[in-house]
Short mmCIF file of C-alpha atoms in Angstrom, two decimals:
data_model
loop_
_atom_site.label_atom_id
_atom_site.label_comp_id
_atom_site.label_asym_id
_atom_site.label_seq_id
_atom_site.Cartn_x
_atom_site.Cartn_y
_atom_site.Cartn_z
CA UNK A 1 -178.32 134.16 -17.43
CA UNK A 2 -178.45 134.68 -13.57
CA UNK A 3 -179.81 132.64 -10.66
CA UNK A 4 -183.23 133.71 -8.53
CA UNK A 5 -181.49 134.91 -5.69
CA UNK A 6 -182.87 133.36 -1.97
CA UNK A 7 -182.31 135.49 0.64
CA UNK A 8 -183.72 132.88 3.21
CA UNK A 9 -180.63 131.07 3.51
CA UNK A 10 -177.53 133.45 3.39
CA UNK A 11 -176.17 136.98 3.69
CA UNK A 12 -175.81 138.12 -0.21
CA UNK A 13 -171.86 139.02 -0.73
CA UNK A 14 -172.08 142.54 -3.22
CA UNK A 15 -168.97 143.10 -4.97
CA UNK A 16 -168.08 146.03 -7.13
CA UNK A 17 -166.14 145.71 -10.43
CA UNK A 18 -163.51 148.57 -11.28
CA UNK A 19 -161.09 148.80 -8.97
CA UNK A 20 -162.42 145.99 -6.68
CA UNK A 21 -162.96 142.68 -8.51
CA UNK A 22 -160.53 144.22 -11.23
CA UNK A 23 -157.95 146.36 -10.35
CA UNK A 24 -158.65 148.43 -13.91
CA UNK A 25 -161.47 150.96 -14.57
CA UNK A 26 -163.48 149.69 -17.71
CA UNK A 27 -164.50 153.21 -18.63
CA UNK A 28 -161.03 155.16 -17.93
CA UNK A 29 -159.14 152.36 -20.26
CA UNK A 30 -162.10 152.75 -23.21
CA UNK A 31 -162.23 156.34 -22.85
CA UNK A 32 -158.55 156.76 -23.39
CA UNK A 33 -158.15 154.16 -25.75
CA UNK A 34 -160.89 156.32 -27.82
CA UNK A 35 -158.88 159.37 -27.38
CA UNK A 36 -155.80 157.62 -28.65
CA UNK A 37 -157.03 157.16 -31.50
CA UNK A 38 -157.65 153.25 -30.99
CA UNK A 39 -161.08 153.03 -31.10
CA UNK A 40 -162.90 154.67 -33.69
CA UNK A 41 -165.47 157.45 -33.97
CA UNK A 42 -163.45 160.61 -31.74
CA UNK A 43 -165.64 162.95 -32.87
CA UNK A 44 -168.75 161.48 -32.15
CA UNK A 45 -167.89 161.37 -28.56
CA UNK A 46 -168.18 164.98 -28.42
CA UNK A 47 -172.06 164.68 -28.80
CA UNK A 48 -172.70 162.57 -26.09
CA UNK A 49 -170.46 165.15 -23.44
CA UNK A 50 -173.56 167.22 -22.51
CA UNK A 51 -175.44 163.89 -21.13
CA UNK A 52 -172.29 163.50 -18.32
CA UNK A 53 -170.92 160.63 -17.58
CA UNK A 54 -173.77 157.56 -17.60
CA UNK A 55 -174.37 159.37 -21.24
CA UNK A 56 -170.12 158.87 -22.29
CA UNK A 57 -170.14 155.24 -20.65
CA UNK A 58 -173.26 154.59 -22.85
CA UNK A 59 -171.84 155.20 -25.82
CA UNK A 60 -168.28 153.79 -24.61
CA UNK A 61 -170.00 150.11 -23.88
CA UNK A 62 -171.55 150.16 -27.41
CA UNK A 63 -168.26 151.40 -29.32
CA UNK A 64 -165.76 149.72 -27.13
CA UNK A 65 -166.96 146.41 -25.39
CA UNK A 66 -164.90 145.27 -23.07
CA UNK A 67 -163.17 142.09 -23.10
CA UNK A 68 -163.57 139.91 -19.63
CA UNK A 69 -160.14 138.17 -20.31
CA UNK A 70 -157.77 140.69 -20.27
CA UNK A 71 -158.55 141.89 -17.41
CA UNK A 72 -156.29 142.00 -14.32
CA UNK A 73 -157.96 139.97 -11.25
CA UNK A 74 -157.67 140.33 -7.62
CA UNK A 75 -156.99 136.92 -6.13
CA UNK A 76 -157.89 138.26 -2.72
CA UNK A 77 -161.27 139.52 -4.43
CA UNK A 78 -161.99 135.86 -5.90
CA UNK A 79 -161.32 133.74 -2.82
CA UNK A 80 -163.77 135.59 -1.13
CA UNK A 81 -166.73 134.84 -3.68
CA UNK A 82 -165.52 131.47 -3.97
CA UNK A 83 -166.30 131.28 0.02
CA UNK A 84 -169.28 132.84 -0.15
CA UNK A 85 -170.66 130.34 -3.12
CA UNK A 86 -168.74 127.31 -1.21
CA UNK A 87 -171.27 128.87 1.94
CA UNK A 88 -174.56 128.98 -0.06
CA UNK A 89 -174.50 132.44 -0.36
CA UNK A 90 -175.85 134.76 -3.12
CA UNK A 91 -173.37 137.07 -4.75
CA UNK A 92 -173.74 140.22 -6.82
CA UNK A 93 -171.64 142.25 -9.02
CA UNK A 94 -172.90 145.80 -8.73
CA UNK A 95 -170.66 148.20 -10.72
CA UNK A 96 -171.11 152.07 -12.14
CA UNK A 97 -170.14 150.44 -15.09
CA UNK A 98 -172.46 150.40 -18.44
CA UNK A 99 -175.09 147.22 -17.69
CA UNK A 100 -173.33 145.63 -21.50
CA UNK A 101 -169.77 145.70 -19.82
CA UNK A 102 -170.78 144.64 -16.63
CA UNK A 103 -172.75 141.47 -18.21
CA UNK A 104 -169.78 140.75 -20.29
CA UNK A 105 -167.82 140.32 -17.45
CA UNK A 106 -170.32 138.52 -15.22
CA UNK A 107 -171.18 135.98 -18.21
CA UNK A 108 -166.81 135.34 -18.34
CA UNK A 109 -166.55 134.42 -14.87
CA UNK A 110 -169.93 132.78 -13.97
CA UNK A 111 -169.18 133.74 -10.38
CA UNK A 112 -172.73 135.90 -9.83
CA UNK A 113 -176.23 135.48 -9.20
CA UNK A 114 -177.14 139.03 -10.73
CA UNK A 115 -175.50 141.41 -11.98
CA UNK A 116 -176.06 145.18 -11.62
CA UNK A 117 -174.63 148.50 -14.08
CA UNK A 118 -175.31 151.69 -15.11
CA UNK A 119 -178.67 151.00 -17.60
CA UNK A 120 -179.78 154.85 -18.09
CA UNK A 121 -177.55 157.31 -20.02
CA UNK A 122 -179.04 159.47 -17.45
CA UNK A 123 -178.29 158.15 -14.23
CA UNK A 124 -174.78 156.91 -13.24
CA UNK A 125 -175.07 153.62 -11.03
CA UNK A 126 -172.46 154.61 -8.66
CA UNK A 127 -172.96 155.70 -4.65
CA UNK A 128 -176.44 156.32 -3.38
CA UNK A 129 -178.02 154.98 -7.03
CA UNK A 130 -175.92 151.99 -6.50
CA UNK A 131 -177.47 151.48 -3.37
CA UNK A 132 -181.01 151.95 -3.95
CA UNK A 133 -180.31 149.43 -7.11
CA UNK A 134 -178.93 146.84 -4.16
CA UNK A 135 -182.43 147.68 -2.26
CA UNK A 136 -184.53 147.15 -4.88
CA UNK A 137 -183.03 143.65 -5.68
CA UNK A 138 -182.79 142.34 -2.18
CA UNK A 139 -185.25 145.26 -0.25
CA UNK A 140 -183.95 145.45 3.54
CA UNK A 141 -182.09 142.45 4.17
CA UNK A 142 -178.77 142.49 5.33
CA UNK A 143 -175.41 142.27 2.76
CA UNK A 144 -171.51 142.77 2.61
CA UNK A 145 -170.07 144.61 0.14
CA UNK A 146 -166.71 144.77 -1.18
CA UNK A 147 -165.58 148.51 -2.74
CA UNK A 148 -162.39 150.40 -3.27
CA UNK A 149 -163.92 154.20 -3.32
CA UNK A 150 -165.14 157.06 -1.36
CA UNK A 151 -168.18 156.77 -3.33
CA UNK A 152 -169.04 153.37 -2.05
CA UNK A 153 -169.46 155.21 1.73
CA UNK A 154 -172.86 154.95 1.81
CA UNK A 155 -173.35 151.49 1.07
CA UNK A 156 -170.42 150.31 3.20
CA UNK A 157 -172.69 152.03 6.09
CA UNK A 158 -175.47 150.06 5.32
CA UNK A 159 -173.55 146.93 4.54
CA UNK A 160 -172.88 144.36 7.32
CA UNK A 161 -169.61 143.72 6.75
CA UNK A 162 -167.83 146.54 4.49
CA UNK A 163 -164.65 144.91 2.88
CA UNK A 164 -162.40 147.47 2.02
CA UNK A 165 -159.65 147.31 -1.11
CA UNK A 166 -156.80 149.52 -0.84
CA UNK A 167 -158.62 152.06 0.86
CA UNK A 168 -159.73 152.11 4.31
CA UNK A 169 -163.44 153.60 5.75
CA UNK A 170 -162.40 154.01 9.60
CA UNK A 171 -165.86 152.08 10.34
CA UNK A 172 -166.43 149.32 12.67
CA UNK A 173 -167.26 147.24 10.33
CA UNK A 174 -164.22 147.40 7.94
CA UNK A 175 -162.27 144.27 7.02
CA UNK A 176 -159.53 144.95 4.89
CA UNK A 177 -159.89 142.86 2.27
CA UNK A 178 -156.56 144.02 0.01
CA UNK A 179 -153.98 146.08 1.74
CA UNK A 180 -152.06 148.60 0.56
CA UNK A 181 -153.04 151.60 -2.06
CA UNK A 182 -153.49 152.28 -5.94
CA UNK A 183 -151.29 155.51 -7.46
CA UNK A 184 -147.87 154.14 -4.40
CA UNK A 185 -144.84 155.95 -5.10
CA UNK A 186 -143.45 152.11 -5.47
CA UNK A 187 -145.48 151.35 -7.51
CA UNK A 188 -144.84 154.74 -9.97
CA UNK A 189 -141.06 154.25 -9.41
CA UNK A 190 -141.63 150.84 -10.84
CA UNK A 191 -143.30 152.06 -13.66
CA UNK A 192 -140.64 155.17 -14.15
CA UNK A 193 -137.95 152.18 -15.02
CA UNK A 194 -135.17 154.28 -13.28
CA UNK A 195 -133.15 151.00 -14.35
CA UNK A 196 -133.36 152.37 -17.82
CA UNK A 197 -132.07 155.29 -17.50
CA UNK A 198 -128.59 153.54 -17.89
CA UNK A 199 -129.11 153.36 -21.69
CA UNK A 200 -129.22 157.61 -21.03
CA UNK A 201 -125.10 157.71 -20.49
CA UNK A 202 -124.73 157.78 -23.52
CA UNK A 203 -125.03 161.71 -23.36
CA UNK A 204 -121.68 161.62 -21.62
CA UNK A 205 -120.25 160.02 -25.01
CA UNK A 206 -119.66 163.46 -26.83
CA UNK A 207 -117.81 164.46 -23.76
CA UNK A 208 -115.56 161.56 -23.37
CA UNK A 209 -115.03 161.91 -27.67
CA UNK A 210 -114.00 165.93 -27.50
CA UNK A 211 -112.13 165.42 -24.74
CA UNK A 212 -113.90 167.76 -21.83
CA UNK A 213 -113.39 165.18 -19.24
CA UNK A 214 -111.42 168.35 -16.96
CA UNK A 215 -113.88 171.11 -18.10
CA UNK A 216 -116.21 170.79 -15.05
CA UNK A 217 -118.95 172.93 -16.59
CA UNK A 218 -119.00 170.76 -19.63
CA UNK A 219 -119.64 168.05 -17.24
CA UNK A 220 -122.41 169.83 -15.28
CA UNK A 221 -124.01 170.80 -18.34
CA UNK A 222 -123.96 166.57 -19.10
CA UNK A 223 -124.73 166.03 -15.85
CA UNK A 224 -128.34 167.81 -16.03
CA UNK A 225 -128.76 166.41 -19.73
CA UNK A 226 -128.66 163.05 -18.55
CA UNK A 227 -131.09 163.82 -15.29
CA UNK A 228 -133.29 165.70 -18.05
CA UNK A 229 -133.37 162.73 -20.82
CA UNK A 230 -133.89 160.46 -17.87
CA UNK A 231 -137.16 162.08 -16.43
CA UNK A 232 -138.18 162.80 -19.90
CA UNK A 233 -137.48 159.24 -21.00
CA UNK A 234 -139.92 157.99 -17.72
CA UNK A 235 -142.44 159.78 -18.67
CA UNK A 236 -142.73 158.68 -22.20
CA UNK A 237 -142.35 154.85 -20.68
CA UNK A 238 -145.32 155.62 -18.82
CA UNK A 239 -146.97 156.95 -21.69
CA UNK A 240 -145.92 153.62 -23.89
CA UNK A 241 -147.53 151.79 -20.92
CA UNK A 242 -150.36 153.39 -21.42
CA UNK A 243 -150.70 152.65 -25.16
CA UNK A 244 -149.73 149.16 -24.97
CA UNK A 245 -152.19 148.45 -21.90
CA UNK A 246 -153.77 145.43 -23.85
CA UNK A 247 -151.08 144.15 -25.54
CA UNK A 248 -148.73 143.92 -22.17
CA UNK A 249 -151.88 141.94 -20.09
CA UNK A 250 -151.74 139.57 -22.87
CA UNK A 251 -147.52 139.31 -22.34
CA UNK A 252 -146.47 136.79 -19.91
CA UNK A 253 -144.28 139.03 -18.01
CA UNK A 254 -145.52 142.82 -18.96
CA UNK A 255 -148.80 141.43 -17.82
CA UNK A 256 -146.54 142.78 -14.00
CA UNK A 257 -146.21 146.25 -14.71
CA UNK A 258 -148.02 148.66 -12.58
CA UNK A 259 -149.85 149.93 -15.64
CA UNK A 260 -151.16 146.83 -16.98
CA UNK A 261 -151.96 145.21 -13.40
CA UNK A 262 -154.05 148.17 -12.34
CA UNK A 263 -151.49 149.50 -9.33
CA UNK A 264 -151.76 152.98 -11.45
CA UNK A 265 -154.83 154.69 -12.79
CA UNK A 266 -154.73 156.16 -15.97
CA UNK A 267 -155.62 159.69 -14.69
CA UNK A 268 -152.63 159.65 -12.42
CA UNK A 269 -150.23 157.96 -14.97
CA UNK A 270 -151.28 160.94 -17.33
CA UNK A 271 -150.54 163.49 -14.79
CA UNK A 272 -147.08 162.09 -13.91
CA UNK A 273 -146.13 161.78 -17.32
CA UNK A 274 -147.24 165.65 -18.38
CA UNK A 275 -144.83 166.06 -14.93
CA UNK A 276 -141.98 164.60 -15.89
CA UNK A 277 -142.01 165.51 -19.65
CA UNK A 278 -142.81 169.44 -19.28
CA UNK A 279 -140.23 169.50 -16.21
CA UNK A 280 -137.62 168.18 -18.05
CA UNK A 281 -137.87 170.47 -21.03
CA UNK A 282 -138.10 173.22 -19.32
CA UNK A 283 -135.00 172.69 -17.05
CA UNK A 284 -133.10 171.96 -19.96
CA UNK A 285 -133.94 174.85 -21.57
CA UNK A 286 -132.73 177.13 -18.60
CA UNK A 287 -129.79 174.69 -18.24
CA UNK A 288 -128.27 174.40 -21.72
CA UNK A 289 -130.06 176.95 -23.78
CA UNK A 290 -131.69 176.53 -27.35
CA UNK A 291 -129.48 173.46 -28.62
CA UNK A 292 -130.44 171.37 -25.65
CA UNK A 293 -134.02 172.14 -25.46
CA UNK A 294 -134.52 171.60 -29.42
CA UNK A 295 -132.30 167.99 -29.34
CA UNK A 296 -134.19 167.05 -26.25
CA UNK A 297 -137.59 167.95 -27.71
CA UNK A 298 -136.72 166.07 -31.38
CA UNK A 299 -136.31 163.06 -28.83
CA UNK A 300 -139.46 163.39 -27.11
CA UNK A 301 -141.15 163.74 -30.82
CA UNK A 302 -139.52 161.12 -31.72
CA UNK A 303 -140.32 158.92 -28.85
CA UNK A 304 -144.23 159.57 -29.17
CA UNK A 305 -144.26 158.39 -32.95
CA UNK A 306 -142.91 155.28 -32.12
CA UNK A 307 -145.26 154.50 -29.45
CA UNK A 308 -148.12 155.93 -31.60
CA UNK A 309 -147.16 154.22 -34.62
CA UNK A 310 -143.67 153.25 -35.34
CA UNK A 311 -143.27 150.17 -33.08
CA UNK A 312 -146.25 148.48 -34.93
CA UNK A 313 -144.17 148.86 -38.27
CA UNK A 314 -141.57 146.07 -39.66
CA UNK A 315 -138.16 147.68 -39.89
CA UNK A 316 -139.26 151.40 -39.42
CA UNK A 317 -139.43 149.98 -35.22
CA UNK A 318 -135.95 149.31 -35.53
CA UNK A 319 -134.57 151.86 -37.65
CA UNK A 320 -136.31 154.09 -35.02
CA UNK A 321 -134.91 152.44 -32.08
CA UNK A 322 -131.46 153.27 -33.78
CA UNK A 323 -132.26 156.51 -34.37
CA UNK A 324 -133.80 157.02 -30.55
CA UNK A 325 -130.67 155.90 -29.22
CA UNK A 326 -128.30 157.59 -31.90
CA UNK A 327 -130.77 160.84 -30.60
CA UNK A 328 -129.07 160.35 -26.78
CA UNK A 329 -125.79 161.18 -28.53
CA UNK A 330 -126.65 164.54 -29.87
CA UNK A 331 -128.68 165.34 -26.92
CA UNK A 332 -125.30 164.99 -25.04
CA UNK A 333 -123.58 166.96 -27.40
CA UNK A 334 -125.63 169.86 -27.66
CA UNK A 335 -125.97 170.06 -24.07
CA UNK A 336 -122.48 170.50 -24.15
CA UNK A 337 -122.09 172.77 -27.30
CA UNK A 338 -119.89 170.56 -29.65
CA UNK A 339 -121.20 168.65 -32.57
CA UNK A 340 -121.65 164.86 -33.17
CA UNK A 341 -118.64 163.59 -35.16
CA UNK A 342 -119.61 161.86 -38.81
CA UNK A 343 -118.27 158.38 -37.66
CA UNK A 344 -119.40 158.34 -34.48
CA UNK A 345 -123.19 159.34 -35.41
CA UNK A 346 -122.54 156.55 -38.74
CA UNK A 347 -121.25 153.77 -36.41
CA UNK A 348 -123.60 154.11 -33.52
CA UNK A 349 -126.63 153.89 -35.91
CA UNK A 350 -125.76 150.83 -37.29
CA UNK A 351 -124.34 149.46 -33.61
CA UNK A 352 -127.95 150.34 -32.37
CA UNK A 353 -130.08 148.67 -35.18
CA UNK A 354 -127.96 145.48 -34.13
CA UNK A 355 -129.39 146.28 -31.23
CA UNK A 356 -132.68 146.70 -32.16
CA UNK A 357 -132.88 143.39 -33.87
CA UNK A 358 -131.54 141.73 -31.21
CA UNK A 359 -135.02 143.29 -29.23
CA UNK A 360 -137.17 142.26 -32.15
CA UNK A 361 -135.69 138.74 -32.48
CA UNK A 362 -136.04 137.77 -28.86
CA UNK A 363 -139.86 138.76 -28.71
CA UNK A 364 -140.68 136.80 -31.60
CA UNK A 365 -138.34 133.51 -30.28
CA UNK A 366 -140.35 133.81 -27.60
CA UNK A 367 -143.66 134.56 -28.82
CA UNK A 368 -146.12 131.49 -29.29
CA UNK A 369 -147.53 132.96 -31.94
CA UNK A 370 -148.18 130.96 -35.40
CA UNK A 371 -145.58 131.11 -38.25
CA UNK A 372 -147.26 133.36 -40.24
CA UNK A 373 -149.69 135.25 -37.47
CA UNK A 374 -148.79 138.50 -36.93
CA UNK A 375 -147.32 139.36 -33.29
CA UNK A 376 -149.12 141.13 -30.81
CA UNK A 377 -148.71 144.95 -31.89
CA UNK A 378 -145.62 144.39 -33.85
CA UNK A 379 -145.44 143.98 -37.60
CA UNK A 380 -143.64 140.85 -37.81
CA UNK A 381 -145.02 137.02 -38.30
CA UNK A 382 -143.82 134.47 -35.98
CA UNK A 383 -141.37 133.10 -39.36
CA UNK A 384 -139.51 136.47 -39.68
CA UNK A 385 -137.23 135.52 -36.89
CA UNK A 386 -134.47 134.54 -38.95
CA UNK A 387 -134.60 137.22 -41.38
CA UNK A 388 -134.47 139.39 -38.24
CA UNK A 389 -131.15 137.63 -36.96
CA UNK A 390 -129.62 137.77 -39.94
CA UNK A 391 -130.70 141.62 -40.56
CA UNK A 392 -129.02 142.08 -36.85
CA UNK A 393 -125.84 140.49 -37.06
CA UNK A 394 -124.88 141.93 -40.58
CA UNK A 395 -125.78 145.43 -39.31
CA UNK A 396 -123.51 144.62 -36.22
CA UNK A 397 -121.08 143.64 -38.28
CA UNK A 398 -121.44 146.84 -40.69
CA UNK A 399 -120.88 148.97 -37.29
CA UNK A 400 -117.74 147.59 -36.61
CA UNK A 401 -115.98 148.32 -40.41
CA UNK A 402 -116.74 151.50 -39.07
CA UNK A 403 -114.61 151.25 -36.34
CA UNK A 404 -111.88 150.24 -38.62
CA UNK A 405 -112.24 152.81 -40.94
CA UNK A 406 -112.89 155.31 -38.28
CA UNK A 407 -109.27 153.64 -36.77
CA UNK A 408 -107.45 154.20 -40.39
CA UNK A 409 -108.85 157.58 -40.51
CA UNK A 410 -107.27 159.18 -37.67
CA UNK A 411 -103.51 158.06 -38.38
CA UNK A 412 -103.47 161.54 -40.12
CA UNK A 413 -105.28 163.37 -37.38
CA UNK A 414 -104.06 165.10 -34.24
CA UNK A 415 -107.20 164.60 -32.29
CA UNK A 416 -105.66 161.23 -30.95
CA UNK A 417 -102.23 161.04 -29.20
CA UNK A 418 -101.87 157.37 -30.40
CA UNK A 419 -104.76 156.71 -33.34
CA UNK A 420 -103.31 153.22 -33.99
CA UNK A 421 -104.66 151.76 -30.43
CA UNK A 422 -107.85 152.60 -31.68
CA UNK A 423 -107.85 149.32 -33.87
CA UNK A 424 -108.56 147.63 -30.68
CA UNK A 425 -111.26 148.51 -30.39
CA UNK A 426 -112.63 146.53 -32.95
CA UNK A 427 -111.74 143.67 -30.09
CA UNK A 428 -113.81 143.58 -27.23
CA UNK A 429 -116.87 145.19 -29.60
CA UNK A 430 -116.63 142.05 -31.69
CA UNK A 431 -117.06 140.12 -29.01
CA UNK A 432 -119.75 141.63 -27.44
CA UNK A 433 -121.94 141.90 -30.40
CA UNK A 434 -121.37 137.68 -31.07
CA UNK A 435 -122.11 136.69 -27.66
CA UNK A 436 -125.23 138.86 -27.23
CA UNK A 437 -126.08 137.04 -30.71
CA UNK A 438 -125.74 133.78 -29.10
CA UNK A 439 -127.22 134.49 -26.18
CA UNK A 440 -130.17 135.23 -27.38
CA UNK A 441 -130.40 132.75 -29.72
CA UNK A 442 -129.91 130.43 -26.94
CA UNK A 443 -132.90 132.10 -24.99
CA UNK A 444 -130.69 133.89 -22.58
CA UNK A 445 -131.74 137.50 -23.09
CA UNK A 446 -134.71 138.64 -21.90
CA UNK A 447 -136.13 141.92 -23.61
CA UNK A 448 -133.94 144.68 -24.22
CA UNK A 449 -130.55 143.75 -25.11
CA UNK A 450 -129.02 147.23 -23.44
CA UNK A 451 -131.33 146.49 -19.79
CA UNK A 452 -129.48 142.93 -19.95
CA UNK A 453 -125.86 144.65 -20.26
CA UNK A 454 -126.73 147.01 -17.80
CA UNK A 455 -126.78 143.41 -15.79
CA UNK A 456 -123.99 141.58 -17.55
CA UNK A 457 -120.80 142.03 -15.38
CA UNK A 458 -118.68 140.79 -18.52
CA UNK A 459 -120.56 143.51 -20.51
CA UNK A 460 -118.87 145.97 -18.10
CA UNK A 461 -115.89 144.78 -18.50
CA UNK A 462 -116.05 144.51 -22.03
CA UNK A 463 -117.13 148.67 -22.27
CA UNK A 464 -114.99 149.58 -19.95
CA UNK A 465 -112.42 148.47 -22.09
CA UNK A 466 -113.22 150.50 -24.53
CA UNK A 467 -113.46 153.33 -22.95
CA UNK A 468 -110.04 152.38 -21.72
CA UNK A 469 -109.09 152.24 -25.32
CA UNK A 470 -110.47 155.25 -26.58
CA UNK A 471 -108.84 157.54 -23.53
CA UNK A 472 -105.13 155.66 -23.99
CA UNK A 473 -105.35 156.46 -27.90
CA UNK A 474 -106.89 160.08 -26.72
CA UNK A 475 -104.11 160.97 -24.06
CA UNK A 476 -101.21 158.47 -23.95
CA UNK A 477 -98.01 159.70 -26.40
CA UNK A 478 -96.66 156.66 -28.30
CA UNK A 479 -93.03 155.22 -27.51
CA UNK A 480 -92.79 154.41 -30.40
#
């Protein structure tokens, strides 16, 4: 499996796995894909706690094997073996991961002479036992080493040459292999999606619709529900990221997000999320009282079930997309103590499933998947792409006789200086709801339908007319 390794001839080149060679940690990503319930036998784990943690990445390696091409590469790490084998030089891959995963890996990439892991569930291969493992395979003759922890101190003192990643060892001997560092506030704002939390104005909706638009502690009271459901909202992307770890490596361009690429550790991710989440409850509780904290917390509830199940369901994802953003709605209006109006909770449910389709349909037009294979933790087949258009368009279509009803409705109401201008609106949402159609039939939308309006300047225009509608038909007396 490995070559003899001559030490006559070159400098050996020792390079560490997790968070060097990869920029994931094998036994982080099994151990919490275990707790979530992804990899079978929970319980189980329990009785191998008392051995520590060479006893936990035993078991993990046997229950859990790692798979070599998933994970996320370091170029910088790879040009420097591919120097040192151009140079004649033996390299090792000496990791505190289990011997099984560390093989694995070694056997993908056919880059190493000898490979070296954790063998005992006794003894974890990691600092001082990592180096004595070094010694014993090539005694006292000089090596480099390439590492990306504290731990790795004592063999970057013995090592020649100690090539740091992302970390840095104040040594004269460091060469900084890969700047920068893991956990950057870049790279968790990246991960955060602040550029989502556009799709969280909707909470200003009930205020607009009741007509509080002067009643400046109505508006401070949406003000801090939006800032809540938007902190809230980044930490449940973060923990979606961390569900769909595998599946987004294996996406052409979620394979970039800081989760999937290694620029955040799980631990940390974890941490930030419980942050953000528990934060945001509890300021809207202070904030807005009972009615806030409970719609904000049926969100977050909601949320979680679709990333735990729901999005791996045909038609329940969608239905609880809807529903997620329908939820935005009452957030905003029980933040503000008024209640969600029948039509407006009816039509945005249906306007949102549109929506939601339109989501669904673009991953599986662009998804190379087979016909009739299932996509990558979805429950649709390649050849439900129509079905989903059609599904889409109709419920679009559904959300705008709505409007029109909504329109006749209020011709006997006094809630609307002017009710008839409110058949326009039925205008510029008609519109809107074709062209995003045909755009992404055509290929033009990429993703999330409402991230892509949030970009669309004709998309602003378009809503801004309505809002322009709704507040002439709210405030504007009729000459007529």
């Amino acid at each position: 499996m490995f070559h003899d390794i001559n030490l006559s001839k070159a400098v050996p080149l020792v390079v560490d796995l997790d968070g060097s060679l990869t920029s994931a940690d094998i036994a982080v990503e099994s151990l919490f894909r275990c707790l979530a319930g992804k990899v079978s036998g929970r319980a189980r784990m329990i009785g191998h706690l008392p051995g520590g943690t060479a006893a936990i990445k035993t078991w993990l390696a046997r229950v859990d094997p790692v798979d070599p091409r998933s994970l996320p590469l370091r170029e910088e790490v790879l040009d420097l073996i591919a120097r040192a084998r151009a140079e004649g030089r033996p390299v090792i891959l000496a990791s505190a991961a289990h011997q099984r995963q560390v093989d694995r890996v070694a056997d993908h990439l056919r880059l190493f002479d000898h490979a070296i892991g954790t063998t005992s569930a006794r003894s974890n291969n990691k600092g001082a036992n990592k180096l004595a493992r070094i010694r014993s395979l090539i005694g006292d003759a000089p090596f480099d080493y390439v590492g990306d922890s504290s731990a790795d101190l004592p063999i970057w003192r013995e090592a020649r040459i100690a090539y740091t990643v992302g970390v840095t060892t104040r040594a004269a001997n460091e060469q900084r292999l890969v700047p920068g560092t893991r956990n950057s506030p870049t790279a968790l704002a990246r991960a955060a999606r602040p550029h989502q939390w556009a799709k969280n104005l909707l909470v200003f909706v009930p205020l607009v619709t009741a007509g509080l638009l002067t009643d400046i502690d109505a508006i401070a009271q949406a003000v801090i529900a939006f800032l809540c459901m938007s902190f809230l909202a980044s930490g449940t992307y973060l923990l979606n990221d961390l569900l769909d770890i595998d599946a987004d490596r294996a996406h052409s361009s979620k394979c970039k997000r800081p989760l999937a690429a290694g620029e955040l550790s799980i631990p940390f991710a974890l941490l930030s999320a419980a942050i953000a989440i528990v934060g945001s409850l509890a300021v809207m509780m202070l904030a807005t009282g009972y009615a806030g904290f409970l719609a904000l917390t049926l969100y977050l509830v909601m949320t979680l079930a679709y990333s735990l199940r729901l999005k791996s369901a045909m038609i329940v994802d969608v239905i609880a997309l809807a529903g997620l953003y329908t939820l935005r709605l009452v957030v905003g209006a029980a933040a503000i103590g008024v209640a969600v109006s029948f039509w407006l909770f009816l039509f945005s449910t249906f306007f949102f499933l549109s929506l939601g389709y339109v989501k669904r349909y673009v991953e599986l037009s662009k998804s190379e998947v087979d016909r009739h294979a299932l996509l990558k933790g979805r429950g649709y087949v390649g050849s439900d792409a129509e079905i989903v258009m059609v599904s889409g368009i109709s419920a679009g279509m559904v959300s705008l006789l709505i409007i029109a009803l909504f329109a006749n409705d209020m011709r006997t109401s006094d809630i609307y200086q002017t009710p008839s201008l409110l058949w326009l609106l039925v205008v510029p949402l008609l519109y809107w709801l074709n062209r995003i159609w045909m755009m992404a039939r055509r290929g033009q939308v990429d993703g999330d339908p409402v991230a892509f309006a949030m970009k669309d300047k004709r998309s602003w225009v378009l809503f801004s007319s309505v809002g322009a509608i709704i507040l002439a038909a709210k405030f504007m007396v009729s000459p007529f």
